[in-house]
Amino acid sequence: MEEIKSTLRGKLRQFQDFPSKGILFEDIMPIFQDPKAFQLLLDGFKLHMEETGLKPDVIVGLDARGFLFGPTLALQIGAAFVPVRKHGKLPGECISAEYVKEYGKDIFDMQADAIKPGQTVVIVDDIIATGGSAAAAGELVEKAGGKVLEYFFLLELLFLKGRDKLNAGVFTLLDGQA
């Protein structure tokens, strides 16, 4: 696992003052430009699942960067993939959950029939900061009758304490202080 973490950390790039002044942006895109690094990202999550005995029925990926690896992870472990999208982006009947962002509020939607009652779920996204969007996704899973087993993130910004808002355990491959 340490080799996986070291390789992934080496792929991250930081951009000062993006998207606005005072923000240090963690760019994960170089991971997806390197097939070996991308596979290591997936391997890190799969190794954690093997070590803990997690066998989710569904992987839920958050809009938008949870879509980069969520479907591939689901395929590799034989689980379904369900997207959680920004409000108004999904057809059919949807359920919604509101969350607070740094500069206001937003709404996530999930198709109402995407998760069946009793299904077990792992929610994935690239970074956990304040935890608002992940908590909204957990709320959607519960509204649909599913059970969140755990949340997976590539990177956690520890100083924001986002995991404290979540209704299940959190696994992150990397963490950062600021």
Backbone as numpy.savetxt, mean C-alpha at the origin, in Angstrom:
# Nx Ny Nz CAx CAy CAz Cx Cy Cz
16.70 -11.13 3.91 15.87 -9.93 3.91 16.75 -8.67 3.91
17.89 -8.73 4.58 18.75 -7.55 4.63 19.29 -7.19 3.25
19.58 -8.19 2.43 20.03 -7.92 1.06 18.92 -7.24 0.25
17.71 -7.69 0.43 16.57 -7.08 -0.25 16.45 -5.62 0.16
16.48 -5.37 1.46 16.33 -4.00 1.95 17.46 -3.10 1.45
18.66 -3.60 1.47 19.81 -2.82 1.03 19.70 -2.46 -0.45
19.33 -3.42 -1.26 19.17 -3.17 -2.70 18.08 -2.15 -2.96
16.94 -2.31 -2.30 15.82 -1.38 -2.51 16.18 0.03 -2.06
16.81 0.14 -0.89 17.19 1.47 -0.40 18.14 2.14 -1.38
19.03 1.37 -1.99 19.97 1.91 -2.95 19.32 2.43 -4.22
18.11 2.01 -4.49 17.39 2.45 -5.69 16.59 3.73 -5.47
16.30 4.07 -4.22 15.50 5.26 -3.94 16.27 6.54 -4.28
15.52 7.52 -4.77 16.09 8.85 -5.00 15.27 9.85 -4.20
15.91 10.91 -3.77 15.21 11.95 -3.02 15.25 13.26 -3.79
14.11 13.96 -3.75 14.00 15.26 -4.39 13.52 16.27 -3.36
14.38 17.25 -3.08 14.05 18.30 -2.12 13.03 19.25 -2.74
12.07 19.69 -1.92 11.07 20.69 -2.30 10.15 20.22 -3.44
9.84 18.92 -3.45 8.87 18.40 -4.42 7.81 17.62 -3.66
6.55 17.80 -3.92 5.94 18.67 -4.92 5.80 20.13 -4.46
6.20 20.41 -3.21 6.17 21.79 -2.75 7.32 22.02 -1.78
7.61 23.27 -1.51 8.74 23.65 -0.66 8.63 23.00 0.72
9.73 22.50 1.19 9.79 21.88 2.51 9.56 20.37 2.52
9.20 19.80 1.37 8.94 18.36 1.28 10.17 17.68 0.68
10.60 16.58 1.30 11.64 15.74 0.75 10.95 14.52 0.16
10.86 14.45 -1.16 10.11 13.42 -1.87 10.96 12.18 -2.07
10.43 11.04 -1.68 11.10 9.75 -1.87 10.60 9.16 -3.19
11.48 9.06 -4.17 11.13 8.55 -5.49 11.44 7.06 -5.55
10.39 6.25 -5.72 10.55 4.80 -5.79 10.64 4.28 -7.23
10.44 5.14 -8.21 10.36 4.70 -9.60 11.58 3.93 -10.10
12.80 4.24 -9.65 13.94 3.46 -10.14 13.84 1.95 -9.82
13.09 1.59 -8.80 12.90 0.17 -8.49 12.23 -0.52 -9.67
11.26 0.13 -10.29 10.50 -0.49 -11.37 11.23 -0.43 -12.70
12.29 0.34 -12.77 13.12 0.40 -13.98 14.14 -0.73 -13.99
14.29 -1.44 -12.89 15.25 -2.53 -12.75 14.49 -3.81 -12.42
14.33 -4.73 -13.37 13.54 -5.94 -13.12 14.00 -6.74 -11.90
15.30 -6.77 -11.65 15.79 -7.52 -10.48 15.35 -6.84 -9.18
15.42 -5.52 -9.13 14.98 -4.80 -7.94 13.48 -4.96 -7.74
12.71 -4.90 -8.82 11.26 -5.07 -8.74 10.94 -6.46 -8.18
11.65 -7.48 -8.66 11.41 -8.83 -8.14 11.80 -8.91 -6.66
12.86 -8.24 -6.26 13.26 -8.24 -4.85 12.19 -7.59 -3.97
11.54 -6.53 -4.48 10.44 -5.90 -3.75 9.34 -6.93 -3.49
8.96 -7.64 -4.53 7.93 -8.68 -4.39 8.40 -9.80 -3.47
9.66 -10.20 -3.63 10.21 -11.27 -2.79 10.20 -10.89 -1.32
10.46 -9.62 -1.02 10.44 -9.17 0.37 9.07 -9.33 0.99
8.04 -8.97 0.26 6.67 -9.14 0.76 6.30 -10.61 0.87
6.68 -11.40 -0.13 6.35 -12.83 -0.09 7.09 -13.53 1.05
8.33 -13.16 1.29 9.09 -13.74 2.40 8.42 -13.43 3.73
7.96 -12.20 3.89 7.25 -11.83 5.12 5.98 -12.68 5.28
5.25 -12.87 4.19 4.03 -13.69 4.26 4.36 -15.13 4.65
5.41 -15.66 4.09 5.82 -17.04 4.43 6.21 -17.13 5.90
6.97 -16.16 6.38 7.44 -16.18 7.77 6.30 -16.02 8.77
5.25 -15.31 8.39 4.15 -15.04 9.32 2.91 -15.90 9.05
2.94 -16.67 7.97 1.80 -17.52 7.65 0.61 -16.79 7.05
0.82 -15.58 6.56 -0.28 -14.83 5.94 -0.63 -15.42 4.59
-1.92 -15.68 4.38 -2.41 -16.18 3.09 -3.67 -15.43 2.71
-3.53 -14.20 2.25 -4.72 -13.41 1.93 -5.44 -13.92 0.70
-6.76 -13.71 0.70 -7.57 -14.00 -0.48 -7.43 -12.88 -1.51
-7.20 -11.66 -1.00 -7.22 -10.47 -1.85 -6.06 -9.55 -1.47
-5.44 -8.97 -2.50 -4.51 -7.86 -2.32 -5.25 -6.61 -2.78
-5.33 -5.61 -1.92 -5.93 -4.33 -2.26 -4.80 -3.33 -2.46
-4.78 -2.70 -3.63 -3.76 -1.70 -3.94 -4.36 -0.31 -3.98
-3.66 0.65 -3.39 -4.15 2.03 -3.32 -3.71 2.84 -4.54
-4.61 3.69 -4.98 -4.38 4.60 -6.09 -3.28 5.59 -5.68
-2.22 5.70 -6.36 -1.92 5.12 -7.65 -0.71 4.18 -7.57
0.19 4.41 -6.64 1.43 3.62 -6.69 1.29 2.23 -6.09
0.21 1.97 -5.36 -0.08 0.59 -4.96 -0.45 -0.27 -6.15
-0.81 0.40 -7.26 -1.13 -0.32 -8.50 0.14 -0.81 -9.19
1.30 -0.25 -8.85 2.54 -0.64 -9.51 2.99 -2.05 -9.16
2.74 -2.46 -7.92 3.18 -3.79 -7.52 2.08 -4.66 -6.94
0.94 -4.10 -6.58 -0.15 -4.88 -6.02 -0.64 -6.00 -6.92
-0.94 -5.72 -8.21 -1.42 -6.80 -9.07 -0.39 -7.91 -9.28
0.88 -7.53 -9.41 1.92 -8.53 -9.62 2.09 -9.40 -8.38
2.06 -8.80 -7.20 2.13 -9.56 -5.95 0.94 -10.52 -5.86
-0.25 -10.03 -6.16 -1.45 -10.87 -6.11 -1.30 -12.07 -7.05
-0.84 -11.83 -8.25 -0.66 -12.90 -9.23 0.34 -13.93 -8.73
1.44 -13.46 -8.15 2.48 -14.38 -7.71 2.05 -15.24 -6.52
1.11 -14.76 -5.70 0.68 -15.57 -4.55 -0.68 -16.23 -4.77
-1.27 -16.04 -5.96 -2.55 -16.67 -6.26 -3.74 -16.01 -5.59
-3.66 -14.70 -5.38 -4.75 -13.94 -4.76 -5.40 -13.04 -5.81
-6.60 -12.58 -5.50 -7.27 -11.58 -6.34 -6.65 -10.22 -6.08
-6.83 -9.31 -7.04 -6.41 -7.92 -6.85 -7.62 -7.02 -6.94
-7.73 -6.08 -6.00 -8.81 -5.10 -6.00 -8.20 -3.71 -5.88
-8.54 -2.81 -6.82 -8.05 -1.44 -6.70 -8.95 -0.58 -5.83
-8.34 0.30 -5.05 -9.05 1.37 -4.36 -8.64 2.64 -5.08
-9.66 3.33 -5.64 -9.39 4.47 -6.51 -9.91 5.76 -5.91
-9.41 6.85 -6.45 -9.95 8.15 -6.08 -11.39 8.23 -6.56
-12.19 8.99 -5.82 -13.63 9.09 -6.05 -13.97 9.39 -7.51
-14.94 8.65 -8.02 -15.45 8.90 -9.36 -14.71 8.20 -10.48
-13.74 7.35 -10.16 -12.92 6.69 -11.19 -13.34 5.26 -11.49
-14.25 4.70 -10.70 -14.68 3.31 -10.90 -16.13 3.25 -11.35
-16.46 2.34 -12.28 -17.84 2.18 -12.71 -18.64 1.33 -11.74
-19.95 1.37 -11.88 -20.83 0.53 -11.09 -21.03 1.06 -9.68
-21.69 0.24 -8.87 -21.95 0.63 -7.48 -20.65 0.59 -6.69
-20.39 1.66 -5.98 -19.16 1.77 -5.19 -19.49 2.13 -3.74
-18.57 1.76 -2.87 -18.60 2.23 -1.49 -17.47 3.23 -1.34
-17.62 4.18 -0.41 -16.66 5.27 -0.30 -16.21 5.48 1.14
-15.03 6.06 1.27 -14.50 6.44 2.58 -13.70 7.72 2.40
-13.92 8.67 3.29 -13.22 9.95 3.25 -11.97 9.88 4.12
-10.93 10.60 3.71 -9.72 10.68 4.52 -9.12 12.07 4.42
-8.32 12.41 5.42 -7.68 13.72 5.49 -6.28 13.61 4.90
-5.98 14.56 4.03 -4.65 14.68 3.45 -3.95 15.88 4.07
-2.71 16.07 3.68 -1.94 17.19 4.22 -2.62 18.53 3.96
-3.28 18.65 2.79 -3.88 19.93 2.42 -5.36 19.78 2.12
-6.09 19.06 2.93 -7.53 18.94 2.71 -8.01 17.51 2.87
-9.13 17.22 2.22 -9.74 15.90 2.31 -9.86 15.29 0.92
-9.99 13.96 0.89 -10.21 13.26 -0.36 -11.11 12.07 -0.07
-11.54 11.40 -1.12 -12.43 10.26 -0.98 -11.89 9.11 -1.82
-11.89 7.91 -1.24 -11.55 6.69 -1.95 -12.82 5.91 -2.23
-12.85 5.22 -3.36 -13.94 4.33 -3.73 -13.41 2.93 -3.98
-14.29 1.96 -3.76 -14.04 0.58 -4.14 -15.36 0.01 -4.66
-15.31 -0.79 -5.69 -16.54 -1.39 -6.18 -17.16 -2.23 -5.07
-18.46 -2.08 -4.90 -19.17 -2.66 -3.76 -19.06 -4.18 -3.70
-18.94 -4.84 -4.85 -18.89 -6.30 -4.87 -17.48 -6.86 -5.05
-16.46 -6.02 -4.91 -15.09 -6.44 -5.18 -14.54 -7.40 -4.12
-14.96 -7.22 -2.89 -14.53 -8.10 -1.80 -15.76 -8.77 -1.23
-15.69 -10.07 -1.12 -16.82 -10.84 -0.59 -16.72 -10.92 0.93
-17.87 -10.97 1.62 -17.84 -11.11 3.08 -16.99 -12.31 3.51
-16.11 -12.05 4.49 -15.25 -13.10 5.02 -13.90 -13.23 4.35
-13.71 -12.57 3.19 -12.41 -12.67 2.54 -11.34 -11.93 3.35
-10.14 -12.47 3.32 -9.01 -11.87 4.02 -8.20 -11.03 3.04
-7.67 -9.91 3.56 -7.09 -8.88 2.69 -5.77 -8.39 3.25
-4.82 -8.15 2.35 -3.62 -7.37 2.64 -3.71 -6.13 1.77
-3.53 -4.97 2.39 -3.58 -3.69 1.70 -2.14 -3.24 1.43
-1.86 -2.85 0.17 -0.51 -2.44 -0.20 -0.48 -1.03 -0.77
0.60 -0.33 -0.45 0.87 0.98 -1.04 2.37 1.22 -0.96
2.82 2.25 -1.64 4.25 2.51 -1.68 4.79 3.06 -0.36
4.14 4.11 0.15 4.65 4.80 1.34 3.52 5.04 2.32
3.80 4.83 3.59 2.86 5.26 4.63 3.45 6.50 5.30
2.68 7.56 5.25 3.07 8.81 5.89 2.12 9.03 7.07
1.04 9.76 6.84 0.11 10.04 7.94 -0.86 8.89 8.20
-1.01 7.97 7.24 -1.89 6.82 7.42 -3.33 7.04 7.00
-3.67 8.24 6.57 -5.06 8.54 6.23 -5.61 7.72 5.08
-4.86 7.63 3.99 -5.37 6.89 2.83 -5.44 5.40 3.12
-4.46 4.87 3.81 -4.49 3.44 4.15 -5.65 3.13 5.09
-5.90 4.02 6.06 -7.02 3.81 6.99 -8.35 3.82 6.23
-8.48 4.71 5.24 -9.70 4.74 4.43 -9.88 3.43 3.67
-8.79 2.89 3.14 -8.87 1.60 2.44 -9.30 0.49 3.40
-8.75 0.50 4.61 -9.17 -0.48 5.61 -10.64 -0.37 5.94
-11.14 0.86 6.00 -12.57 1.09 6.25 -13.41 0.49 5.12
-12.95 0.66 3.87 -13.68 0.11 2.73 -13.73 -1.42 2.78
-12.61 -2.03 3.13 -12.57 -3.49 3.24 -13.58 -3.96 4.29
-13.61 -3.29 5.43 -14.55 -3.67 6.49 -16.00 -3.44 6.06
-16.27 -2.33 5.36 -17.63 -2.07 4.86 -18.10 -3.19 3.94
-17.17 -3.76 3.16 -17.51 -4.83 2.22 -17.63 -6.19 2.92
-17.24 -6.26 4.20 -17.33 -7.51 4.93 -16.03 -8.31 4.96
-14.95 -7.71 4.45 -13.65 -8.38 4.48 -12.91 -8.12 5.78
-11.80 -8.81 5.94 -10.96 -8.66 7.14 -9.55 -8.29 6.71
-9.06 -7.16 7.20 -7.69 -6.74 6.90 -6.74 -7.54 7.78
-5.85 -8.30 7.13 -4.84 -9.06 7.87 -3.65 -8.19 8.23
-3.23 -7.36 7.26 -2.04 -6.54 7.47 -1.95 -5.51 6.36
-1.15 -4.48 6.60 -0.83 -3.45 5.62 0.63 -3.60 5.25
0.94 -3.55 3.94 2.32 -3.63 3.46 2.69 -2.32 2.77
3.87 -1.83 3.10 4.40 -0.63 2.46 5.87 -0.84 2.13
6.32 -0.24 1.06 7.73 -0.25 0.75 8.47 0.61 1.77
7.93 1.79 2.09 8.62 2.75 2.94 7.66 3.36 3.95
8.13 3.51 5.18 7.35 4.17 6.23 8.10 5.39 6.73
7.40 6.51 6.79 7.96 7.72 7.39 7.58 7.69 8.87
8.49 7.18 9.68 8.20 6.87 11.08 7.74 8.07 11.89
8.31 9.24 11.63 8.02 10.41 12.45 6.57 10.87 12.34
5.85 10.42 11.30 4.45 10.82 11.14 3.47 9.87 11.83
3.96 8.73 12.30 3.18 7.78 13.10 1.86 7.34 12.43
1.90 7.16 11.11 0.72 6.77 10.36 0.15 5.42 10.74
1.01 4.51 11.17 0.53 3.16 11.54 -0.45 3.20 12.71
-0.38 4.24 13.52 -1.28 4.34 14.68 -2.75 4.47 14.27
-3.01 4.86 13.02 -4.39 5.02 12.54 -4.98 3.73 11.96
-4.18 2.70 11.83 -4.60 1.52 11.09 -5.19 0.44 11.98
-6.09 -0.35 11.39 -6.86 -1.36 12.12 -6.24 -2.76 12.07
-4.98 -2.85 11.63 -4.28 -4.14 11.58 -2.78 -3.84 11.61
-1.99 -4.89 11.68 -0.54 -4.74 11.72 0.02 -4.13 10.46
1.26 -3.66 10.57 1.94 -2.99 9.46 3.28 -3.66 9.24
3.59 -3.95 7.96 4.91 -4.44 7.57 5.48 -3.48 6.55
6.69 -3.00 6.79 7.37 -2.14 5.82 8.76 -2.71 5.57
9.18 -2.60 4.33 10.53 -3.04 3.97 11.58 -2.02 4.39
11.25 -0.74 4.29 12.20 0.33 4.61 11.53 1.36 5.50
12.33 2.10 6.25 11.77 3.21 7.02 12.68 4.41 6.93
12.10 5.55 7.23 12.83 6.80 7.20 12.39 7.68 8.35
13.27 8.52 8.83 12.97 9.38 9.96 12.44 10.74 9.53
12.88 11.22 8.40 12.45 12.56 7.96 12.37 12.65 6.47
